[in-house]
Coordinates of C-alpha atoms in Angstrom, one line a residue:
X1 CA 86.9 77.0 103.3
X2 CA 89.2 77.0 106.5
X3 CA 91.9 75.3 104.5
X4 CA 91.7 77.9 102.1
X5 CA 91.7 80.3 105.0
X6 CA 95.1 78.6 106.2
X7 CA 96.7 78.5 103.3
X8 CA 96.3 82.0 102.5
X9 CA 97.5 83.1 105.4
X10 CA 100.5 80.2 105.1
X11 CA 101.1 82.3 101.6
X12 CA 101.0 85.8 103.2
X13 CA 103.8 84.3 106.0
X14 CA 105.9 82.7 103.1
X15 CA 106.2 86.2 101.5
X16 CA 106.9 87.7 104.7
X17 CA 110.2 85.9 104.7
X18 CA 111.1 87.6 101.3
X19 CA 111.6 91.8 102.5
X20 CA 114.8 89.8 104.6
X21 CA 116.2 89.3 101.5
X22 CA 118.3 91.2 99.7
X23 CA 116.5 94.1 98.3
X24 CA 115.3 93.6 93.8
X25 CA 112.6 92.8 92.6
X26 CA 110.8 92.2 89.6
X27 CA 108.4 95.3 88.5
X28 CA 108.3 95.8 85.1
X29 CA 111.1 98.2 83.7
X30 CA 110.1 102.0 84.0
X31 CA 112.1 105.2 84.6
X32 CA 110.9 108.6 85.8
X33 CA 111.5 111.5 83.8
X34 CA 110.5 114.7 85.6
X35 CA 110.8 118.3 83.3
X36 CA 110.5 121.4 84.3
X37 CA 110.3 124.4 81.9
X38 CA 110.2 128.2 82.6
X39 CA 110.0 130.1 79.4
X40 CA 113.2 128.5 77.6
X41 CA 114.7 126.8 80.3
X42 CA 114.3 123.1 81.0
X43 CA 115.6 121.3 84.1
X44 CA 114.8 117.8 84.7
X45 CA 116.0 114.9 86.7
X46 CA 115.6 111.2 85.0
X47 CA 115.3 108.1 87.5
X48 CA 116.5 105.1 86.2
X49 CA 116.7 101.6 88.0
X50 CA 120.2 100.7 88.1
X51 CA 119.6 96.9 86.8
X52 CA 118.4 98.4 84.0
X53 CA 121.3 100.6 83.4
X54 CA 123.8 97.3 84.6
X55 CA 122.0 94.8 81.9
X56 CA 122.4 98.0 78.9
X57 CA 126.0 99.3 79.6
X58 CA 127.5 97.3 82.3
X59 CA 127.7 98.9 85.9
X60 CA 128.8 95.8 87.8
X61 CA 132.7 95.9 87.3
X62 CA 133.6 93.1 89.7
X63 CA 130.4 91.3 89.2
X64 CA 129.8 90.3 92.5
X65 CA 126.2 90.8 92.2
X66 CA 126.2 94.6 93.8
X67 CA 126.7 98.1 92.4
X68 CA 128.5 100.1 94.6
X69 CA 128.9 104.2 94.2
X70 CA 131.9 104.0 93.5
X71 CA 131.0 101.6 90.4
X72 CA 128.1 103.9 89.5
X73 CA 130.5 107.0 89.6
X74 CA 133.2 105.5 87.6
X75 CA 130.5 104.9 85.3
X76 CA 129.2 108.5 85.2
X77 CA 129.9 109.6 81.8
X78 CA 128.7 106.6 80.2
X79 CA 125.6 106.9 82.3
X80 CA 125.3 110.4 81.1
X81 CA 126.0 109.9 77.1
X82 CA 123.8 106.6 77.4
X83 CA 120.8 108.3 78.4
X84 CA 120.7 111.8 76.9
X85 CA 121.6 110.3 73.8
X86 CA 118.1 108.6 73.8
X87 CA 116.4 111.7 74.8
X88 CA 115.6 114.5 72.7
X89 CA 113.9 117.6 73.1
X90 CA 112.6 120.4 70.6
X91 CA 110.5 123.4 70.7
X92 CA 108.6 124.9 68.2
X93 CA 110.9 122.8 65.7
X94 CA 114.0 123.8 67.3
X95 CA 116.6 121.4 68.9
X96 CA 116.9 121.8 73.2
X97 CA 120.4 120.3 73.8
X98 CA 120.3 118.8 77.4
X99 CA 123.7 118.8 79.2
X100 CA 124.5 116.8 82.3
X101 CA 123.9 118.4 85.8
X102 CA 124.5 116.0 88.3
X103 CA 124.6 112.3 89.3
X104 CA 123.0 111.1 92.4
X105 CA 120.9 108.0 93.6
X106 CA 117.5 107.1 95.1
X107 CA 115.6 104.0 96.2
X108 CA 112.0 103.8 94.6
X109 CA 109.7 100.7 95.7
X110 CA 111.1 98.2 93.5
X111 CA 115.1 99.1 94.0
X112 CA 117.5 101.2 93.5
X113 CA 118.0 104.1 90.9
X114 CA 120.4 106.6 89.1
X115 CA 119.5 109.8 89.7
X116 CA 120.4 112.2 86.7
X117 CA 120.0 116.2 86.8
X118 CA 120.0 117.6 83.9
X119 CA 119.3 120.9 81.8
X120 CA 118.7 122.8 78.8
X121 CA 117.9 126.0 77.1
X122 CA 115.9 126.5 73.8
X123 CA 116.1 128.6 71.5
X124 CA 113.0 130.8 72.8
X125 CA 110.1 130.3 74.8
X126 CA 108.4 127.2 74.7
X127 CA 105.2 127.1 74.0
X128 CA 104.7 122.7 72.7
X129 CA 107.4 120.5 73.1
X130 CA 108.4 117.3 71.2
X131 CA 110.1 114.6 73.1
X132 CA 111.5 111.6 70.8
X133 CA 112.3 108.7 74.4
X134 CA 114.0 105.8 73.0
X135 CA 115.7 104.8 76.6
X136 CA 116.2 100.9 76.8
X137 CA 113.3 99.9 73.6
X138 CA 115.9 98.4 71.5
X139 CA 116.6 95.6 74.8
X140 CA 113.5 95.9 76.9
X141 CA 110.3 96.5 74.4
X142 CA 108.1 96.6 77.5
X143 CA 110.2 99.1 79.1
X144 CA 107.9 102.6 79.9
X145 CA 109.1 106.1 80.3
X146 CA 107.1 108.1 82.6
X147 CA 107.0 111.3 82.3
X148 CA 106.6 114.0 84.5
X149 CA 106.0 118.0 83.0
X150 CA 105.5 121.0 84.9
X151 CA 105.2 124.6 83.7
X152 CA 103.9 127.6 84.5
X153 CA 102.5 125.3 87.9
X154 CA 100.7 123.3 86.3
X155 CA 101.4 119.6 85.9
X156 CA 100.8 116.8 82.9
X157 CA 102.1 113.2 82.1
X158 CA 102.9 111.8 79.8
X159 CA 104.0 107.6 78.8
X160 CA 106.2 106.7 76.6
X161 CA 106.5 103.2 74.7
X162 CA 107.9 101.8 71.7
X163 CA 104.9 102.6 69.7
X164 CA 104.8 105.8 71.2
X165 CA 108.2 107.0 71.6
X166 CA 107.9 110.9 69.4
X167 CA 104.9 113.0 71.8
X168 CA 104.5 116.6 70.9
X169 CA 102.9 118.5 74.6
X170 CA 101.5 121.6 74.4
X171 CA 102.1 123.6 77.9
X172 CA 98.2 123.5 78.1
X173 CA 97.5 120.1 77.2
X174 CA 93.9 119.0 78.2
X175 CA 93.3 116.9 81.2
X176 CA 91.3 114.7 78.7
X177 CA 94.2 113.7 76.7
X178 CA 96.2 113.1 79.7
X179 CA 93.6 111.0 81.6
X180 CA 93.4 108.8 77.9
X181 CA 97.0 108.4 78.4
X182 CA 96.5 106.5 81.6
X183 CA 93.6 104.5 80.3
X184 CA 96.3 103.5 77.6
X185 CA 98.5 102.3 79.9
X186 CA 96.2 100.6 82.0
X187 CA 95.1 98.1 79.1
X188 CA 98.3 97.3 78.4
X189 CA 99.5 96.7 81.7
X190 CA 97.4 93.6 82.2
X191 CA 97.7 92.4 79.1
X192 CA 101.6 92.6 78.4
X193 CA 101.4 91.3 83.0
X194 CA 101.4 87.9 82.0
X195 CA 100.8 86.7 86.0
X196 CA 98.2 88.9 86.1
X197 CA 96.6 87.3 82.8
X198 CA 97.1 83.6 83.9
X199 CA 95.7 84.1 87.4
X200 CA 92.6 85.4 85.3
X201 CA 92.6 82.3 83.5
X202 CA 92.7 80.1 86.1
X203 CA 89.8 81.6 87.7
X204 CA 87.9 81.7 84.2
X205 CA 88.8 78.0 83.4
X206 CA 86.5 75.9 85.8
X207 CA 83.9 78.9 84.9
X208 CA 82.3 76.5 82.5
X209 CA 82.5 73.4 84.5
X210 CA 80.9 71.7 87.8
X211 CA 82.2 69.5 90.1
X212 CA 79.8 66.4 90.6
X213 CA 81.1 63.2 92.7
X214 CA 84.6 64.2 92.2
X215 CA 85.0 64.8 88.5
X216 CA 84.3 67.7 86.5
X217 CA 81.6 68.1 84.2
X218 CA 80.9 70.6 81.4
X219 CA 78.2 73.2 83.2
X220 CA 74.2 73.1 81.5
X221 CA 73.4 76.6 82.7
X222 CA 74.5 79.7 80.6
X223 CA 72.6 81.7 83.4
X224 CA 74.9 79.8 86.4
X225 CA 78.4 80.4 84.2
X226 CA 77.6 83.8 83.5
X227 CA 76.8 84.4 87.5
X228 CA 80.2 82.8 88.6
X229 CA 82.2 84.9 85.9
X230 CA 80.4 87.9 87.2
X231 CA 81.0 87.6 91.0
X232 CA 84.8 86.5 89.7
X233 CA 85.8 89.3 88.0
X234 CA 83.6 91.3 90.3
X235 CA 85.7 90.3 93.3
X236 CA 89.1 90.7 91.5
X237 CA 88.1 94.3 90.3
X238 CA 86.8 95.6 94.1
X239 CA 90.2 94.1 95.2
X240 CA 92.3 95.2 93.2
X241 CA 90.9 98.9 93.0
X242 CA 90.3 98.9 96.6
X243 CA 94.8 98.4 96.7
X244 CA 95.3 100.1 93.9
X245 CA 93.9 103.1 95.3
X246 CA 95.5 103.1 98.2
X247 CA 98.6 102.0 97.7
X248 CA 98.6 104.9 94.6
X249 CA 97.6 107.8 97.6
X250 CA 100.3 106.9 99.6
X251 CA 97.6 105.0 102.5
X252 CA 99.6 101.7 102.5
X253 CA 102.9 100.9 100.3
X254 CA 104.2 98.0 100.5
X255 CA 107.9 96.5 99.0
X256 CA 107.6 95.9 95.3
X257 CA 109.0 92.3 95.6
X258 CA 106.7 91.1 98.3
X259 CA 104.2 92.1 96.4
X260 CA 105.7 90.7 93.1
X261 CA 106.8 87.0 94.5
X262 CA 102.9 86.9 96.5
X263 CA 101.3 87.4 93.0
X264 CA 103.1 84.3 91.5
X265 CA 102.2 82.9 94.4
X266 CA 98.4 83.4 93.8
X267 CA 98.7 81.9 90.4
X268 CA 100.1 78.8 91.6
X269 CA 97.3 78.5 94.7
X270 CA 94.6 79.4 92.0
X271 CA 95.9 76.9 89.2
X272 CA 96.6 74.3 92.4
X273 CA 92.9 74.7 93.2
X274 CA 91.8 73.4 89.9
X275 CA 93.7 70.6 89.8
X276 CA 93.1 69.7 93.6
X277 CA 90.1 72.1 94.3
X278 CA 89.7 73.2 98.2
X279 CA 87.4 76.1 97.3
X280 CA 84.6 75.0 94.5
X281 CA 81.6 77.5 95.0
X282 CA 83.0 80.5 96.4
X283 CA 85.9 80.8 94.0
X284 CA 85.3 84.6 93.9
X285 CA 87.0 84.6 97.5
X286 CA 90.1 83.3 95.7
X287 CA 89.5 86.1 93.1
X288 CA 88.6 88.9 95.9
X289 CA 91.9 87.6 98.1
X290 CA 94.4 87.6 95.7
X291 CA 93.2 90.5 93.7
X292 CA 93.9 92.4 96.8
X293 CA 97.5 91.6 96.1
X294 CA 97.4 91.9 92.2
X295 CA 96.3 95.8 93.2
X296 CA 99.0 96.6 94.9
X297 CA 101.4 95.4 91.8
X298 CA 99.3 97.1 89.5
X299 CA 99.6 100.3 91.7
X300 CA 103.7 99.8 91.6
X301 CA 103.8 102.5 88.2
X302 CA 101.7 105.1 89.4
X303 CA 103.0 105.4 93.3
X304 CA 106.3 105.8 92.1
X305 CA 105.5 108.6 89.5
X306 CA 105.4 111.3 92.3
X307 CA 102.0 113.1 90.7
X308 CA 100.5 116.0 92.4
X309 CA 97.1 114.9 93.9
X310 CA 95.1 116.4 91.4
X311 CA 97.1 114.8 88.9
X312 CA 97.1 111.4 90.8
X313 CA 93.6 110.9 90.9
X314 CA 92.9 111.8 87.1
X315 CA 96.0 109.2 86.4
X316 CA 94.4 106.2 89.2
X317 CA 91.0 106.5 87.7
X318 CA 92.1 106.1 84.0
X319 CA 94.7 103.3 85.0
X320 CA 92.4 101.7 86.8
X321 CA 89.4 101.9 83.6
X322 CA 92.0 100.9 81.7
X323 CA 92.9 97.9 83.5
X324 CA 89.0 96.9 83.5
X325 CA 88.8 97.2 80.2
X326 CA 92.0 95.3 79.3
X327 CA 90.4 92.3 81.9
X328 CA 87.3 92.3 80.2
X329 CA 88.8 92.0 76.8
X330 CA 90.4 88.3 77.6
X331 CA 87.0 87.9 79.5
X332 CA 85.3 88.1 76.0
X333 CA 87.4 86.4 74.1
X334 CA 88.0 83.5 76.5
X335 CA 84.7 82.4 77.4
X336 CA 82.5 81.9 73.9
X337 CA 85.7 79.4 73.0
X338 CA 84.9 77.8 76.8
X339 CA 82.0 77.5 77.0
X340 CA 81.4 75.9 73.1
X341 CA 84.3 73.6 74.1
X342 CA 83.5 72.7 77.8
X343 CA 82.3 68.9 76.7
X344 CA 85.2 68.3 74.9
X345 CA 88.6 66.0 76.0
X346 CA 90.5 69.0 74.4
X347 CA 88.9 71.5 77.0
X348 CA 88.5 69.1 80.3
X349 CA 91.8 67.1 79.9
X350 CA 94.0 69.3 77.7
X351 CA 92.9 73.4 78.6
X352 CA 91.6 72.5 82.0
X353 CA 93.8 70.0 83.4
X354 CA 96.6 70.6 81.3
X355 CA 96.9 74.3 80.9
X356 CA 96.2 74.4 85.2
X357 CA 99.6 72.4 85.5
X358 CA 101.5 74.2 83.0
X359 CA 100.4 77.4 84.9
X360 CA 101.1 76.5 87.7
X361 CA 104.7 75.1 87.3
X362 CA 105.3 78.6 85.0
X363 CA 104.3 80.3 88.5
X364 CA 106.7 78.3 90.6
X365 CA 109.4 79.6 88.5
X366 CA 108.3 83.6 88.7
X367 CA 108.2 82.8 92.4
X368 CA 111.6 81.2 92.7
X369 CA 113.4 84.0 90.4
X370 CA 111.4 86.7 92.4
X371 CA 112.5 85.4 95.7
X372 CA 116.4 84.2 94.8
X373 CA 116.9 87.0 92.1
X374 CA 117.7 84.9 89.3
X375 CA 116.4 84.7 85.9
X376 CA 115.1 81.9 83.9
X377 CA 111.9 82.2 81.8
X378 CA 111.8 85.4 79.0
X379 CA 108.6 86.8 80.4

């Protein structure tokens, strides 16, 4: 237990050294699409993470690695046509054209964004808008727009995707729908966060085994597997909640790529301890630990949507249900096929052994591209 102690810690002081760095990171793609509308006026502002715009229309002119404002300026129109040409707006049936306003820029938790003002008129007052968002799915098909509409002071969200790119809001949508929204979002999250998925696994994997003289052995007690799952996922939810809330109401925020480059560093500890165990009965500390990390990545979307409180809290408790839900999905569906299997060669040598390995080499790699900004694997 105190060399799990140490090296915990040793992994919280390795990610220290990472905020020294220069400033990226590796968040999933979103942008930030704020609307206001006042009878038939919109104004909005659109946040978008200048890598994002640099790997769709080029922003880098010297490639040197750095976009300066004067490369992001000399880029403005293109910036402009590039994004309100993937946004459109009607009302009641009717086309809202949205001109350009203004170009600034802002720095959100994982980097650096474009900031772009715009504004429209429609042809009269809105009562339901349709918004077709088709920003950055044809390169990026787990790219999210969040959006952002107040009217009439009230405020709903909104997320797009690729499968749900057309969303017709009335101005007095019901919380309901909204808070569904967020549930949503909150399965899909883990299950399209591949670290967060294998750091499941590798706690899930020696589920159905025990450790006797120095081997592992496929576990006799259904009752004992199903405790150790339970206290696992247990741990990893109060963690992770516990973060997620408070990083989500502003309590404690921390830079998106220490977070990021810790959580592939918690799958490579928790695939390392399969293969060379340190912790064997309390892996739920691993779980409780680490998910206190993973909570704080998870939390990444939602602090940087700018919510009113009210709206925050409907939006954390839906992501967050929605995240449960997602976990306990694999949950289902990975331990009947363990457990049937945990005698076998193919599960001890091949899943086990094997699949610990492969994780934890796959996690080296996240780690090294989060920390030296380079790319290398496609997800």
């Amino acid at each position: 237990m105190k060399r799990f102690v140490l090296l915990f810690l040793w992994a919280i002081a390795l990610v220290g050294i990472v905020p020294a760095l220069p400033a990226t990171a590796h968040k999933p793609s979103d942008s930030y699409l704020s609307m206001n509308i006042e009878r038939a006026h919109i104004g909005g502002q659109w946040d978008i993470a200048l890598r994002d715009l640099d790997y769709g229309i080029g922003l880098d002119d010297n490639d040197d690695g750095a976009i300066t404002w004067g490369e992001l300026r000399a880029r403005r129109r293109a910036i402009e046509a590039y994004a309100l040409s993937r946004l459109q707006v009607r009302a009641d049936g009717k086309a809202c054209p949205l001109q350009p306003v203004n170009l600034l820029v802002d720095n959100h938790t994982d980097g650096t964004y474009a900031v772009l003002r715009f504004a429209g008129n429609c042809p009269r007052p809105v009562t339901a808008v349709e918004l077709k968002y088709q920003l950055f799915f044809d390169l990026d098909p787990q790219h999210r727009g969040l959006l952002n509409l107040r009217t009439g002071g009230q405020t709903q969200t909104a997320i797009f995707s690729p499968a749900q790119a057309s969303q017709r809001l009335t101005l007095t949508s019901h919380p309901i729908a909204q808070f569904l929204d967020f549930v949503r979002e909150g399965v899909w999250h883990i299950w399209l966060g591949y670290d967060h998925i294998l750091f499941l696994l590798t706690l899930l994997l020696p589920a159905v085994l025990t450790r006797k003289g120095g081997h592992w052995q496929g576990a006799s007690s259904l009752r004992q597997i199903f405790a150790n799952v339970l206290k696992v996922v247990t741990a990893f939810t109060l963690a992770h909640s516990l973060t997620l809330s408070l990083a989500t109401l502003g309590v404690v925020q921390l830079p998106s790529r220490l977070v990021e480059s810790a959580i592939a560093i918690s799958v490579v500890f928790a695939a390392l301890n399969n293969l060379y165990p340190l912790v064997q009965r309390r892996r739920w500390l691993i779980a409780f630990c680490f998910g206190l990390i993973h909570g704080f990545g998870f939390a990444g979307v939602l602090a940087d949507l700018g919510l009113p409180r009210a709206a925050l809290l409907l939006a954390l408790v839906g992501f967050n249900l929605g995240v449960e839900a997602g976990q306990m999905a694999i949950v289902a569906a990975f331990l009947p096929v363990a457990f049937v299997l945990r005698d076998s060669w193919l599960y001890r040598r091949l899943t086990f052994a094997g699949g610990s390995a492969l994780i934890a080499a796959i996690a080296c790699i996240w780690f090294a591209e989060r920390l030296f900004d380079f790319k290398v694997l496609a997800f």
